[in-house]
mmCIF file with all atom_site columns, C-alpha atoms in Angstrom:
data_model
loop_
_atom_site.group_PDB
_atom_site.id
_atom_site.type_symbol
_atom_site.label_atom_id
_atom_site.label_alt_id
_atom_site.label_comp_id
_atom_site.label_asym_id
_atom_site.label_entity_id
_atom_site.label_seq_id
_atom_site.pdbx_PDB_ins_code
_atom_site.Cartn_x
_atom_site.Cartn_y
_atom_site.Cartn_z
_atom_site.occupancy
_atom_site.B_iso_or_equiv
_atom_site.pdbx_formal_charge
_atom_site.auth_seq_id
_atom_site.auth_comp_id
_atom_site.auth_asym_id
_atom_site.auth_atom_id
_atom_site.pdbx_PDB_model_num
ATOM 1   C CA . UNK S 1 1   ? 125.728 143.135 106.830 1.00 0.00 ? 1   UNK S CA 1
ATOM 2   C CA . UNK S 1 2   ? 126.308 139.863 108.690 1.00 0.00 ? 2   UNK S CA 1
ATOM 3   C CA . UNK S 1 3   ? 128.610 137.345 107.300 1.00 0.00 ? 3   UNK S CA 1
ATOM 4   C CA . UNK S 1 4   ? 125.796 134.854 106.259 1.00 0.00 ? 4   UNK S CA 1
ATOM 5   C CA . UNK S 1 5   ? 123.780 137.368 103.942 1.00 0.00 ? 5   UNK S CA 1
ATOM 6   C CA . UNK S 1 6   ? 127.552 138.650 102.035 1.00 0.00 ? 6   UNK S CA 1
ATOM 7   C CA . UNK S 1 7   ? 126.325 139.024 98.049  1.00 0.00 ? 7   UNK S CA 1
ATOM 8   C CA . UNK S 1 8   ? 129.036 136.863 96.977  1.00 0.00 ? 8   UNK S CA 1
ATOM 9   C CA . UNK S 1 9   ? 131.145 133.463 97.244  1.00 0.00 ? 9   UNK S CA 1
ATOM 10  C CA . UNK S 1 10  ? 134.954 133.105 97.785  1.00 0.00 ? 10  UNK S CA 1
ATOM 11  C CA . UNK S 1 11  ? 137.223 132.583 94.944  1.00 0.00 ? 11  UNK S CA 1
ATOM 12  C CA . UNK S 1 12  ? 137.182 128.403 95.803  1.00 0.00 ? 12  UNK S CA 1
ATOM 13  C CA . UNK S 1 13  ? 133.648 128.910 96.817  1.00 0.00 ? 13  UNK S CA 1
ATOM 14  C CA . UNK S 1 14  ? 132.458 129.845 92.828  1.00 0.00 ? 14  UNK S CA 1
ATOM 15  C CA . UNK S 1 15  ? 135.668 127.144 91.865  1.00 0.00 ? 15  UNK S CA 1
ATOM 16  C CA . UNK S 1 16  ? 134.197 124.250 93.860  1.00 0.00 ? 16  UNK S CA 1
ATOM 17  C CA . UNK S 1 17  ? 130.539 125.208 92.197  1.00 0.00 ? 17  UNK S CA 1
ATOM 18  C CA . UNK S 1 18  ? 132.054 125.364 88.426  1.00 0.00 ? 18  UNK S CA 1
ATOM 19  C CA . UNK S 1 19  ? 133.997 121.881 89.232  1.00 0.00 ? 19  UNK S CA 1
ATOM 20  C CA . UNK S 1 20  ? 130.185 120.486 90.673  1.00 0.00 ? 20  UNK S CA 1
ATOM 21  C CA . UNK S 1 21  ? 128.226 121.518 87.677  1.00 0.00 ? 21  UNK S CA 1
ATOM 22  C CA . UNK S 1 22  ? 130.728 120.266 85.052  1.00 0.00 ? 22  UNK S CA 1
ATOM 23  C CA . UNK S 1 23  ? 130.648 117.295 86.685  1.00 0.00 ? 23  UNK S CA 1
ATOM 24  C CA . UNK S 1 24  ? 126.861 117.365 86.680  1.00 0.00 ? 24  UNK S CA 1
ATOM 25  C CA . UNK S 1 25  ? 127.098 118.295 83.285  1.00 0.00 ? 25  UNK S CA 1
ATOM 26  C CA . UNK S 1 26  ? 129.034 115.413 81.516  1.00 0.00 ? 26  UNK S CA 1
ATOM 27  C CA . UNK S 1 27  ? 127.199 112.670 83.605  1.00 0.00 ? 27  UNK S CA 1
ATOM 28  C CA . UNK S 1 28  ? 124.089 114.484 81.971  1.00 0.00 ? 28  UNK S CA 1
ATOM 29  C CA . UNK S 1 29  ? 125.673 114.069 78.590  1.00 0.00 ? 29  UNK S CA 1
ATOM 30  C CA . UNK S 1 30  ? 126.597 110.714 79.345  1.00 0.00 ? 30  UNK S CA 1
ATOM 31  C CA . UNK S 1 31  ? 123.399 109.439 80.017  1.00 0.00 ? 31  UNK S CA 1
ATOM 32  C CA . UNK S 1 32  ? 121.760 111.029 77.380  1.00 0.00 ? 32  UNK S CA 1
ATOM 33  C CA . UNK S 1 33  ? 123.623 109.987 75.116  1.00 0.00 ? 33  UNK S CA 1
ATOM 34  C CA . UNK S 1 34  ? 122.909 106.128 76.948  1.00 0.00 ? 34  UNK S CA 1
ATOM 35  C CA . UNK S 1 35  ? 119.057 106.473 76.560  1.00 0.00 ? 35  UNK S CA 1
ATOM 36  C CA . UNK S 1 36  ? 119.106 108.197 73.430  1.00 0.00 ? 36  UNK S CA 1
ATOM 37  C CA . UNK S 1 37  ? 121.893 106.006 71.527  1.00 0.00 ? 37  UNK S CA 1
ATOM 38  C CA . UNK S 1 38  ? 122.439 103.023 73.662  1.00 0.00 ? 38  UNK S CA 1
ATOM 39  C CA . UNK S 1 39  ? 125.527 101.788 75.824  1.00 0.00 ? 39  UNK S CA 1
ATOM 40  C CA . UNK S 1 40  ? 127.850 101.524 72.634  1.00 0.00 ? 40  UNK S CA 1
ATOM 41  C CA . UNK S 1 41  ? 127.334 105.102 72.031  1.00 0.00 ? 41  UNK S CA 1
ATOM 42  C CA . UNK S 1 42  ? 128.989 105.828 75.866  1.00 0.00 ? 42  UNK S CA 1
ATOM 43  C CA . UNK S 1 43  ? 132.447 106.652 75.309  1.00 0.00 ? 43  UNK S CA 1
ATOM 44  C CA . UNK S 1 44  ? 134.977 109.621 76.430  1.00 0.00 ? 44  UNK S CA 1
ATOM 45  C CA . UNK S 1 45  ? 134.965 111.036 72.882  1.00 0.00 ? 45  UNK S CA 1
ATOM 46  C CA . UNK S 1 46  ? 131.353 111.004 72.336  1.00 0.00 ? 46  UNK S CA 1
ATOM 47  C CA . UNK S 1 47  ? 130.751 112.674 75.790  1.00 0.00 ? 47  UNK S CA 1
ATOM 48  C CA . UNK S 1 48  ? 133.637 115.440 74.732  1.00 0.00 ? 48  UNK S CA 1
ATOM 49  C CA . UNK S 1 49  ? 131.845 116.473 71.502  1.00 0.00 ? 49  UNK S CA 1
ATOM 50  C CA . UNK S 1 50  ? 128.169 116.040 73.147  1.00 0.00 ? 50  UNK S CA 1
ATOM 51  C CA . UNK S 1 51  ? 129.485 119.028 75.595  1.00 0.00 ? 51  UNK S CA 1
ATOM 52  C CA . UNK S 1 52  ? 132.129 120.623 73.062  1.00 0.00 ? 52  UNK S CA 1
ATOM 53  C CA . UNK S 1 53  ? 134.845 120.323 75.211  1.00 0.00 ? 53  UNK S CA 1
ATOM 54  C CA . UNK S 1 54  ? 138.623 117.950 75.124  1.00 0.00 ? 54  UNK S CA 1
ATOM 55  C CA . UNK S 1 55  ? 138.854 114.520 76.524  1.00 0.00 ? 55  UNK S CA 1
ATOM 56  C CA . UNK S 1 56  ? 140.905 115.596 78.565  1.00 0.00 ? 56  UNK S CA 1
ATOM 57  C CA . UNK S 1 57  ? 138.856 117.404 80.503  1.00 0.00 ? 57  UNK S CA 1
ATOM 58  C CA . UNK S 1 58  ? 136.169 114.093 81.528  1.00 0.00 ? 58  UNK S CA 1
ATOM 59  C CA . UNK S 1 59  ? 139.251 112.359 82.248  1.00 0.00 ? 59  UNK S CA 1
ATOM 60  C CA . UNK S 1 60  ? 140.612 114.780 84.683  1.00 0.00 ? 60  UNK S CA 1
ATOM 61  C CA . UNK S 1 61  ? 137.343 114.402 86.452  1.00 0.00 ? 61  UNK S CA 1
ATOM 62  C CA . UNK S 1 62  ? 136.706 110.979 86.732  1.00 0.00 ? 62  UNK S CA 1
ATOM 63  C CA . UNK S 1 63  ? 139.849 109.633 85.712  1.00 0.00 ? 63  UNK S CA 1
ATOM 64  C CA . UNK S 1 64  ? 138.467 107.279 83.228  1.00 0.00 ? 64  UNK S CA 1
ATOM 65  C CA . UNK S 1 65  ? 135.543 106.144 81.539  1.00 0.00 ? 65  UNK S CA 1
ATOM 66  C CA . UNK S 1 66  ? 135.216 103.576 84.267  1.00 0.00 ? 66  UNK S CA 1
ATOM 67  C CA . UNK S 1 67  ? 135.038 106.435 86.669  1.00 0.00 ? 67  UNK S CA 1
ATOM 68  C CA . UNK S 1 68  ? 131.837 108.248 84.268  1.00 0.00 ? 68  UNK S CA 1
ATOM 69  C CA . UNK S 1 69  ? 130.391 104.842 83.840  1.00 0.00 ? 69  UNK S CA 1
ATOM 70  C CA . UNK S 1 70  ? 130.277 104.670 88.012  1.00 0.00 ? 70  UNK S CA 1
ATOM 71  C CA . UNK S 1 71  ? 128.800 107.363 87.914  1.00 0.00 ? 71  UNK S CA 1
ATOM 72  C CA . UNK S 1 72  ? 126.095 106.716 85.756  1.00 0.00 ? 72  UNK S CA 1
ATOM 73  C CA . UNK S 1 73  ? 125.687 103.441 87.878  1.00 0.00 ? 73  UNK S CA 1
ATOM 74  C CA . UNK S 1 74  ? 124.802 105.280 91.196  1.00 0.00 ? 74  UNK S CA 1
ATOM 75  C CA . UNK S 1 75  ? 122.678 107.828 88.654  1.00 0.00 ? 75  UNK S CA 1
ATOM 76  C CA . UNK S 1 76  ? 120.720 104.379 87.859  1.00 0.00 ? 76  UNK S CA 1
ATOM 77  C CA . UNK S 1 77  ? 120.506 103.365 91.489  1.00 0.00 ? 77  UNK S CA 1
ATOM 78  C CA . UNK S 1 78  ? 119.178 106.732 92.429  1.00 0.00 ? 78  UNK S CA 1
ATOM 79  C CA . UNK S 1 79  ? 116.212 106.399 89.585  1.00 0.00 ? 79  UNK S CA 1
ATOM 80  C CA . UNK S 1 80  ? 115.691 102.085 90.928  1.00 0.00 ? 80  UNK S CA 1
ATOM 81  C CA . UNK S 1 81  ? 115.414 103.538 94.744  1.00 0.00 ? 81  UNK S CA 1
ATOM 82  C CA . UNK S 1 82  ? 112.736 106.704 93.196  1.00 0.00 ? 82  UNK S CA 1
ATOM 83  C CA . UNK S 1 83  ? 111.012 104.383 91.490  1.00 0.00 ? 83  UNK S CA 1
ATOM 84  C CA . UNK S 1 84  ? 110.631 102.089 94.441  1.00 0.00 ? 84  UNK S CA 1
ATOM 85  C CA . UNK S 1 85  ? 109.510 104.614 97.005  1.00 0.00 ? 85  UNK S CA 1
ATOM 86  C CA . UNK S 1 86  ? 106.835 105.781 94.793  1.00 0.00 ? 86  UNK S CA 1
ATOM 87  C CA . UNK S 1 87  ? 105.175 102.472 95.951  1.00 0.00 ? 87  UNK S CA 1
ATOM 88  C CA . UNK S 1 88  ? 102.442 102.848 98.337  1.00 0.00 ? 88  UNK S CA 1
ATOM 89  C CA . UNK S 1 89  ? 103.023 100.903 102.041 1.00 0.00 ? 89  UNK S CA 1
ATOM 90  C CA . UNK S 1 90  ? 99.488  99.371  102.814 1.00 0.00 ? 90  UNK S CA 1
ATOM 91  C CA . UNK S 1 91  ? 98.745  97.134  105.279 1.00 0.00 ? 91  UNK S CA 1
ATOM 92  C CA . UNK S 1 92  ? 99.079  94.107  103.203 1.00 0.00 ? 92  UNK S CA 1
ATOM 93  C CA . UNK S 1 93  ? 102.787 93.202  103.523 1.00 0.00 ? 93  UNK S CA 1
ATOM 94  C CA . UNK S 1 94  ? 103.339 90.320  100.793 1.00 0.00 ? 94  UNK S CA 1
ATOM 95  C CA . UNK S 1 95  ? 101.046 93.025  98.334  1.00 0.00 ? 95  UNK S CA 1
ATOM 96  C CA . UNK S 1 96  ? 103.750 95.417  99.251  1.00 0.00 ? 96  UNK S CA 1
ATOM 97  C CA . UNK S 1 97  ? 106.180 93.237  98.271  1.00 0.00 ? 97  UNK S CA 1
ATOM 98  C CA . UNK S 1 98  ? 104.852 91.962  94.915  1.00 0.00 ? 98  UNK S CA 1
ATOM 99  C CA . UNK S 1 99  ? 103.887 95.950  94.102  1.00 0.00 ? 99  UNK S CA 1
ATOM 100 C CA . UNK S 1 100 ? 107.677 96.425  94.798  1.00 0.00 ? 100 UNK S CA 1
ATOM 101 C CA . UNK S 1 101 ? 108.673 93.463  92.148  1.00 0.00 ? 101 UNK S CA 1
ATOM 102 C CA . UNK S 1 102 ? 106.496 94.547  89.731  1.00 0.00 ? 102 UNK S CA 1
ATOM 103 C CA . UNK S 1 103 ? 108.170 98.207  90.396  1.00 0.00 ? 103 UNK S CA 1
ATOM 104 C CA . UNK S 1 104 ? 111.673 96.497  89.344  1.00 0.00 ? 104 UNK S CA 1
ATOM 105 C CA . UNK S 1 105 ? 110.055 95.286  86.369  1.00 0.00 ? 105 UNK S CA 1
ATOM 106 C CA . UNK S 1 106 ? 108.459 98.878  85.083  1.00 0.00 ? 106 UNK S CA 1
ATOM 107 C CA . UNK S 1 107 ? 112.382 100.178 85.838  1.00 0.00 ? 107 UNK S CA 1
ATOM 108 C CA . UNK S 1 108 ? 113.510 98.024  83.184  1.00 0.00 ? 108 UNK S CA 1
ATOM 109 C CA . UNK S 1 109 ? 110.989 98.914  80.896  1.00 0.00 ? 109 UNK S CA 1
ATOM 110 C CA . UNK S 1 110 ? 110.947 102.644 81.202  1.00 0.00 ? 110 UNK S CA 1
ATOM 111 C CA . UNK S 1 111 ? 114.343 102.502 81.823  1.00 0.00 ? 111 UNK S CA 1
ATOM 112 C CA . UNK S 1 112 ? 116.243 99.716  80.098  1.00 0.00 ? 112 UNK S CA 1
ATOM 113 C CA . UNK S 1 113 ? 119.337 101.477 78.656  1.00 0.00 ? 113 UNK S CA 1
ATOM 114 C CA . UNK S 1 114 ? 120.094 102.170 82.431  1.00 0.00 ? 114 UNK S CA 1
ATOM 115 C CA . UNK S 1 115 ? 118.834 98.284  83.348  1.00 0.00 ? 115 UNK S CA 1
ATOM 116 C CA . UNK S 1 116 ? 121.338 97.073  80.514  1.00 0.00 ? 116 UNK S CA 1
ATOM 117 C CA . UNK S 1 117 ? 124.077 98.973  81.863  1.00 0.00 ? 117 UNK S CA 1
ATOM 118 C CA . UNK S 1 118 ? 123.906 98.138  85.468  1.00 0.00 ? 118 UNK S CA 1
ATOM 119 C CA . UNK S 1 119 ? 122.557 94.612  85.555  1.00 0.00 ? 119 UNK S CA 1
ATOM 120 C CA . UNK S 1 120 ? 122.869 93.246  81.830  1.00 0.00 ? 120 UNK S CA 1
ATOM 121 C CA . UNK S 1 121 ? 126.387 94.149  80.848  1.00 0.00 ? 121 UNK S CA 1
ATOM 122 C CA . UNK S 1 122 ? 126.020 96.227  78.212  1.00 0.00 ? 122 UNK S CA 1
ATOM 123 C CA . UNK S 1 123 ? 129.196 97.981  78.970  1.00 0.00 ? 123 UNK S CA 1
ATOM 124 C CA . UNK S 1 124 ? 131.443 95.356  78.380  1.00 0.00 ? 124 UNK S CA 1
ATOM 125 C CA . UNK S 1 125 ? 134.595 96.220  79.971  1.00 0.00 ? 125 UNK S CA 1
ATOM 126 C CA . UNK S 1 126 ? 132.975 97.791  83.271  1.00 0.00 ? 126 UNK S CA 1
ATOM 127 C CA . UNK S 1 127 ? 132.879 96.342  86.382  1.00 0.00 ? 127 UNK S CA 1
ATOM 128 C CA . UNK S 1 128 ? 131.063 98.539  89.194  1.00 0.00 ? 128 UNK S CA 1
ATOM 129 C CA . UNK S 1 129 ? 133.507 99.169  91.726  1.00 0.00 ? 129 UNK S CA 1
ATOM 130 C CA . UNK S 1 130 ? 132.730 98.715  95.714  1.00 0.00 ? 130 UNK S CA 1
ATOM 131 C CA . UNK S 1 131 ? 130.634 102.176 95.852  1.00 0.00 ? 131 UNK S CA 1
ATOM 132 C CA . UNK S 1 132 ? 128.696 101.408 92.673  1.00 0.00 ? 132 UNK S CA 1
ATOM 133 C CA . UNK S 1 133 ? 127.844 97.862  94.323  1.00 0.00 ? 133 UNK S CA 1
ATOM 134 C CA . UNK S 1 134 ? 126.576 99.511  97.847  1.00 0.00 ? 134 UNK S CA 1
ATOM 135 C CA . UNK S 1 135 ? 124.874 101.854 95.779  1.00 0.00 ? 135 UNK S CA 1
ATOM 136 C CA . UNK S 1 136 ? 122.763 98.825  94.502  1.00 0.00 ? 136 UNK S CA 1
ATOM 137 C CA . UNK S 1 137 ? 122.375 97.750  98.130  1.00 0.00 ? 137 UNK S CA 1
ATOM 138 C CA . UNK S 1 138 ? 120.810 101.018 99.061  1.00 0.00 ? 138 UNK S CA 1
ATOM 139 C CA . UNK S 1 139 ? 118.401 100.714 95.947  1.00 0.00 ? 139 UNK S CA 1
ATOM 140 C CA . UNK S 1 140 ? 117.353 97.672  97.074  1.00 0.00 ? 140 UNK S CA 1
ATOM 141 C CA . UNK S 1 141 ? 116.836 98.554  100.581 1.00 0.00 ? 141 UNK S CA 1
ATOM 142 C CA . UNK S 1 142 ? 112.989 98.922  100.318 1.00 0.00 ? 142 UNK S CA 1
ATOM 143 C CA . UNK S 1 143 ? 112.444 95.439  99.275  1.00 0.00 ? 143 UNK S CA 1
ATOM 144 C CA . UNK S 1 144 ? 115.024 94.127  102.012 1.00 0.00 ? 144 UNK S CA 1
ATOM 145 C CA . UNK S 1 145 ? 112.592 95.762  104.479 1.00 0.00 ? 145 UNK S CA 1
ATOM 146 C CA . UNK S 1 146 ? 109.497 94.349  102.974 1.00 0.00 ? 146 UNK S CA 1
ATOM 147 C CA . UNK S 1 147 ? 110.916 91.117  103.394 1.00 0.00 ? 147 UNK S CA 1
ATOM 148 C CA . UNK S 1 148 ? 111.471 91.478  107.232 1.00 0.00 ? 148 UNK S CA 1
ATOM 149 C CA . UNK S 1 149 ? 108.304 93.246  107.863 1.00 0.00 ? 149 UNK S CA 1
ATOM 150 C CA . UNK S 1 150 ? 106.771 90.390  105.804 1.00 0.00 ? 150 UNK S CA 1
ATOM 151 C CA . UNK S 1 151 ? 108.941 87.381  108.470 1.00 0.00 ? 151 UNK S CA 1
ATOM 152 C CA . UNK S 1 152 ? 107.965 89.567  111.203 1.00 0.00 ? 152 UNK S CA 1
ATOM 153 C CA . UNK S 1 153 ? 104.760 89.351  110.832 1.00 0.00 ? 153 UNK S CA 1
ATOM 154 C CA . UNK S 1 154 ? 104.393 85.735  109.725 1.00 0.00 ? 154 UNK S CA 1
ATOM 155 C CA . UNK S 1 155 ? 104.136 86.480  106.161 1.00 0.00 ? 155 UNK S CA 1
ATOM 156 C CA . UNK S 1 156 ? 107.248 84.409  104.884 1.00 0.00 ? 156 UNK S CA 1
ATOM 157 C CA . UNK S 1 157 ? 108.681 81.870  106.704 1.00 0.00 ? 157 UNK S CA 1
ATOM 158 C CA . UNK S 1 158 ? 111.922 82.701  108.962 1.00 0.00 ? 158 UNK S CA 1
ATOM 159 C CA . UNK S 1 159 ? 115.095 82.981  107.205 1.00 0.00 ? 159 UNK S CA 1
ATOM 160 C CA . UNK S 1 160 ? 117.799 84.886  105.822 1.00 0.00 ? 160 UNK S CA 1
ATOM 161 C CA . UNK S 1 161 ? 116.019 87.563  104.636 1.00 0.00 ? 161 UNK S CA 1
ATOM 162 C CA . UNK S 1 162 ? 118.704 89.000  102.336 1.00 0.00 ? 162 UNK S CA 1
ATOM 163 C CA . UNK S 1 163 ? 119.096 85.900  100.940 1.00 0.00 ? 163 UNK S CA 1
ATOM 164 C CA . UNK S 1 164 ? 115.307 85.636  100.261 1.00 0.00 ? 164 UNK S CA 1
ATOM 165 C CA . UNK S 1 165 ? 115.776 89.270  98.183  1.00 0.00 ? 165 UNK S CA 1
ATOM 166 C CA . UNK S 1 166 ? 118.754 88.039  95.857  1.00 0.00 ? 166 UNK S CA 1
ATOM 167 C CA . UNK S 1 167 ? 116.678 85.134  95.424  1.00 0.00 ? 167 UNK S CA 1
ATOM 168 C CA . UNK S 1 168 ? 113.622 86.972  94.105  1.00 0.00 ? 168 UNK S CA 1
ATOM 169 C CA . UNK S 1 169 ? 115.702 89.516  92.256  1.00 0.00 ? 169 UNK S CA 1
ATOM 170 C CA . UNK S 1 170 ? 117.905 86.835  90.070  1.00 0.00 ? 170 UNK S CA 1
ATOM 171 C CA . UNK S 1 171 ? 114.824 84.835  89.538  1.00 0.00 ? 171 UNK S CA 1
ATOM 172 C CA . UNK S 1 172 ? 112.901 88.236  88.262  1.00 0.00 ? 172 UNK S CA 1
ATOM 173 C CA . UNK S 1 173 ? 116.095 89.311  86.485  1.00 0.00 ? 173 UNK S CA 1
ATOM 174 C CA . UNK S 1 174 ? 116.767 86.214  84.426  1.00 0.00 ? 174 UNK S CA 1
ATOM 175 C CA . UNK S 1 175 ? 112.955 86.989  82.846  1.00 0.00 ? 175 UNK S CA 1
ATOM 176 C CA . UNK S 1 176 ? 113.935 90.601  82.258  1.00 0.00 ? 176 UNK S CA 1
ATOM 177 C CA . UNK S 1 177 ? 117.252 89.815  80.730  1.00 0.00 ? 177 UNK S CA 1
ATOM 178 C CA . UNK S 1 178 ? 115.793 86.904  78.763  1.00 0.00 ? 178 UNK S CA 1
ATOM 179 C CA . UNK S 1 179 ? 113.163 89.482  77.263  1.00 0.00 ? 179 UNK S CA 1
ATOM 180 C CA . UNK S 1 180 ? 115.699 91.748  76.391  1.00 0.00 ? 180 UNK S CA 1
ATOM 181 C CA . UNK S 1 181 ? 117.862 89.004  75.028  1.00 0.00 ? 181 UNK S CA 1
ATOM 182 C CA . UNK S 1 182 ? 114.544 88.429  72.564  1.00 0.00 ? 182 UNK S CA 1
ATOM 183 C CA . UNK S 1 183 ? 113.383 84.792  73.543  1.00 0.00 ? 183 UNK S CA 1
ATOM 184 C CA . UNK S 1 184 ? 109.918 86.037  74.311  1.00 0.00 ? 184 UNK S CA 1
ATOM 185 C CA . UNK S 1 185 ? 107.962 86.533  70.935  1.00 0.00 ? 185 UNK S CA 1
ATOM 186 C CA . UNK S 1 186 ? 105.830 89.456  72.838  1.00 0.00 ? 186 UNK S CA 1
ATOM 187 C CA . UNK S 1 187 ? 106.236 91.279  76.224  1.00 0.00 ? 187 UNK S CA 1
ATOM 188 C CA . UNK S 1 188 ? 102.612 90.032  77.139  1.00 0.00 ? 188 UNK S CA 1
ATOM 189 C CA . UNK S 1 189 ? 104.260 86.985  77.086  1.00 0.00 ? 189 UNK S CA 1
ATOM 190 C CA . UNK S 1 190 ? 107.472 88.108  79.141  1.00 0.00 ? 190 UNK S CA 1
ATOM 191 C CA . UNK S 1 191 ? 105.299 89.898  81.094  1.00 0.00 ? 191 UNK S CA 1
ATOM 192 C CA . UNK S 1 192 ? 103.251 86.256  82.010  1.00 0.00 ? 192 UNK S CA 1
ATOM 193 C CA . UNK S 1 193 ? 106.453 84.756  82.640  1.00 0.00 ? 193 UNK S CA 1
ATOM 194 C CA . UNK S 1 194 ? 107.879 87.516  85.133  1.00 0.00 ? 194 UNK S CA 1
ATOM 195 C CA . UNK S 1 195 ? 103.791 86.949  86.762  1.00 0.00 ? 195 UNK S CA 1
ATOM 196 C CA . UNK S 1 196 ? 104.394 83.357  87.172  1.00 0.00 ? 196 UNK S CA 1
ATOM 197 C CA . UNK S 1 197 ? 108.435 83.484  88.380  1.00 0.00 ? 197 UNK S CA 1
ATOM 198 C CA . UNK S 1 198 ? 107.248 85.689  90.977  1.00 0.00 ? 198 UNK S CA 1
ATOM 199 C CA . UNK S 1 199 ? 104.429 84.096  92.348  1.00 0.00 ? 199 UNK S CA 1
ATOM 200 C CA . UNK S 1 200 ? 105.940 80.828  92.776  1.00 0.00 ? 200 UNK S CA 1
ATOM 201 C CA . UNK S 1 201 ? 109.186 82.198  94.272  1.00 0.00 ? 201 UNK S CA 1
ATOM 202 C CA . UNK S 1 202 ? 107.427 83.916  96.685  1.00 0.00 ? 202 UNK S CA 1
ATOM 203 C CA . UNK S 1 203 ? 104.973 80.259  97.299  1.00 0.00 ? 203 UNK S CA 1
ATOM 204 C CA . UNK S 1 204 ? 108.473 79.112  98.048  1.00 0.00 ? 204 UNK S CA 1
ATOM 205 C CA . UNK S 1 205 ? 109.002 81.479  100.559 1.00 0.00 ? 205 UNK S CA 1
ATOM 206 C CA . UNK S 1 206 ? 105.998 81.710  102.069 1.00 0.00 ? 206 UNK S CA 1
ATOM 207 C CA . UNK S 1 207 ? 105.163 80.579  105.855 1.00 0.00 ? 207 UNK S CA 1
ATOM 208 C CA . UNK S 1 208 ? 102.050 77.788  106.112 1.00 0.00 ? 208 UNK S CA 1
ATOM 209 C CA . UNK S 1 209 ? 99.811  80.004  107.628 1.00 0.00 ? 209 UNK S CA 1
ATOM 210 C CA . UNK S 1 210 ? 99.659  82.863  105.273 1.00 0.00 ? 210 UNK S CA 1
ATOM 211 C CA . UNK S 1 211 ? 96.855  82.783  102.103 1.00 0.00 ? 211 UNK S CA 1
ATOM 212 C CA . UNK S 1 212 ? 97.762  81.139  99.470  1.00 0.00 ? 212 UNK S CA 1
#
């Protein structure tokens, strides 16, 4: 029997494996309990009785609930970056990059205990470390690409283009956060607010010879 095909792992082969799906299994909990109960509801103990186990255990892990709430950060970024690639690419670049904006929007709705948590400060005392934040950059990537597809082809006028992308996302976040925040009576109305936001950043950064 060759050494590839053996019918069973080392000793830190199966250890390594039990250490990955414990892991797995309290940012699991975590999160759960995040979209179930809300950010308040995310804390060491909680997590410990969710998966009937000590605190000491999570905090051996990740060190401390900073470290799980990291965690569930990149967990969020991973769900922003699926829910931007399942965007079609079509061959009109500024539609791509409205379909894309209007993707951020439907992650905050379907997934605003996540959107609270990494953009609205629902956790109070966390502060995403330097991992967490490049995490966000990744996320984020599709739209940065738009945007310089979009200059490249004479779409949008010739500038920074990652300077063009935090200007559309804090203009499309203050909306989001504002709706959450409850100053829009309905989310038709939010959701006329985000339409108009976008559409006149985007006039902003739009070259002269592409549509109005």
């Amino acid at each position: 029997m060759s050494e590839s095909s053996q019918p069973y792992k080392t000793y830190s082969e199966v250890k390594l494996q039990q250490q990955q799906l414990l892991r797995k299994n309290v940012i699991d909990a975590a999160c759960i309990l995040l979209v179930e109960e809300g950010p308040e509801a995310v804390t060491v103990r909680r997590v410990a009785q969710k998966l009937s186990c000590s605190t000491k255990i999570i905090y051996s892990i990740f060190g401390s609930k900073d470290g799980l709430a990291n965690e569930m950060y990149l967990d969020g970024c991973r769900l922003l970056a699926e829910t931007f690639e399942q965007v079609p690419v079509t061959k009109n670049v500024l539609a791509d990059l409205e379909a894309l904006c209007w993707a951020y929007w439907e992650f905050a709705r379907l997934h605003s205990a996540y959107y609270k948590m990494m953009f609205g400060g629902a956790l109070s005392d966390f502060k995403p470390d330097e991992q967490s934040l490049e995490g966000t950059t990744t996320a984020l990537s599709r739209i940065l690409q738009t945007v310089i597809h979009a200059m490249e082809q004479g779409a949008l006028k010739e500038q920074d283009p990652l300077l063009v992308v935090r200007m559309l996302w804090s203009a499309l976040h203050g909306v989001i956060h504002l709706q959450f925040a409850g100053h829009f009576l309905t989310v038709d109305m939010a959701q006329e607010v985000y339409a108009f936001t976008l559409k006149n950043t985007l006039d902003v950064c739009k070259s002269s010879s592409s549509p109005a």
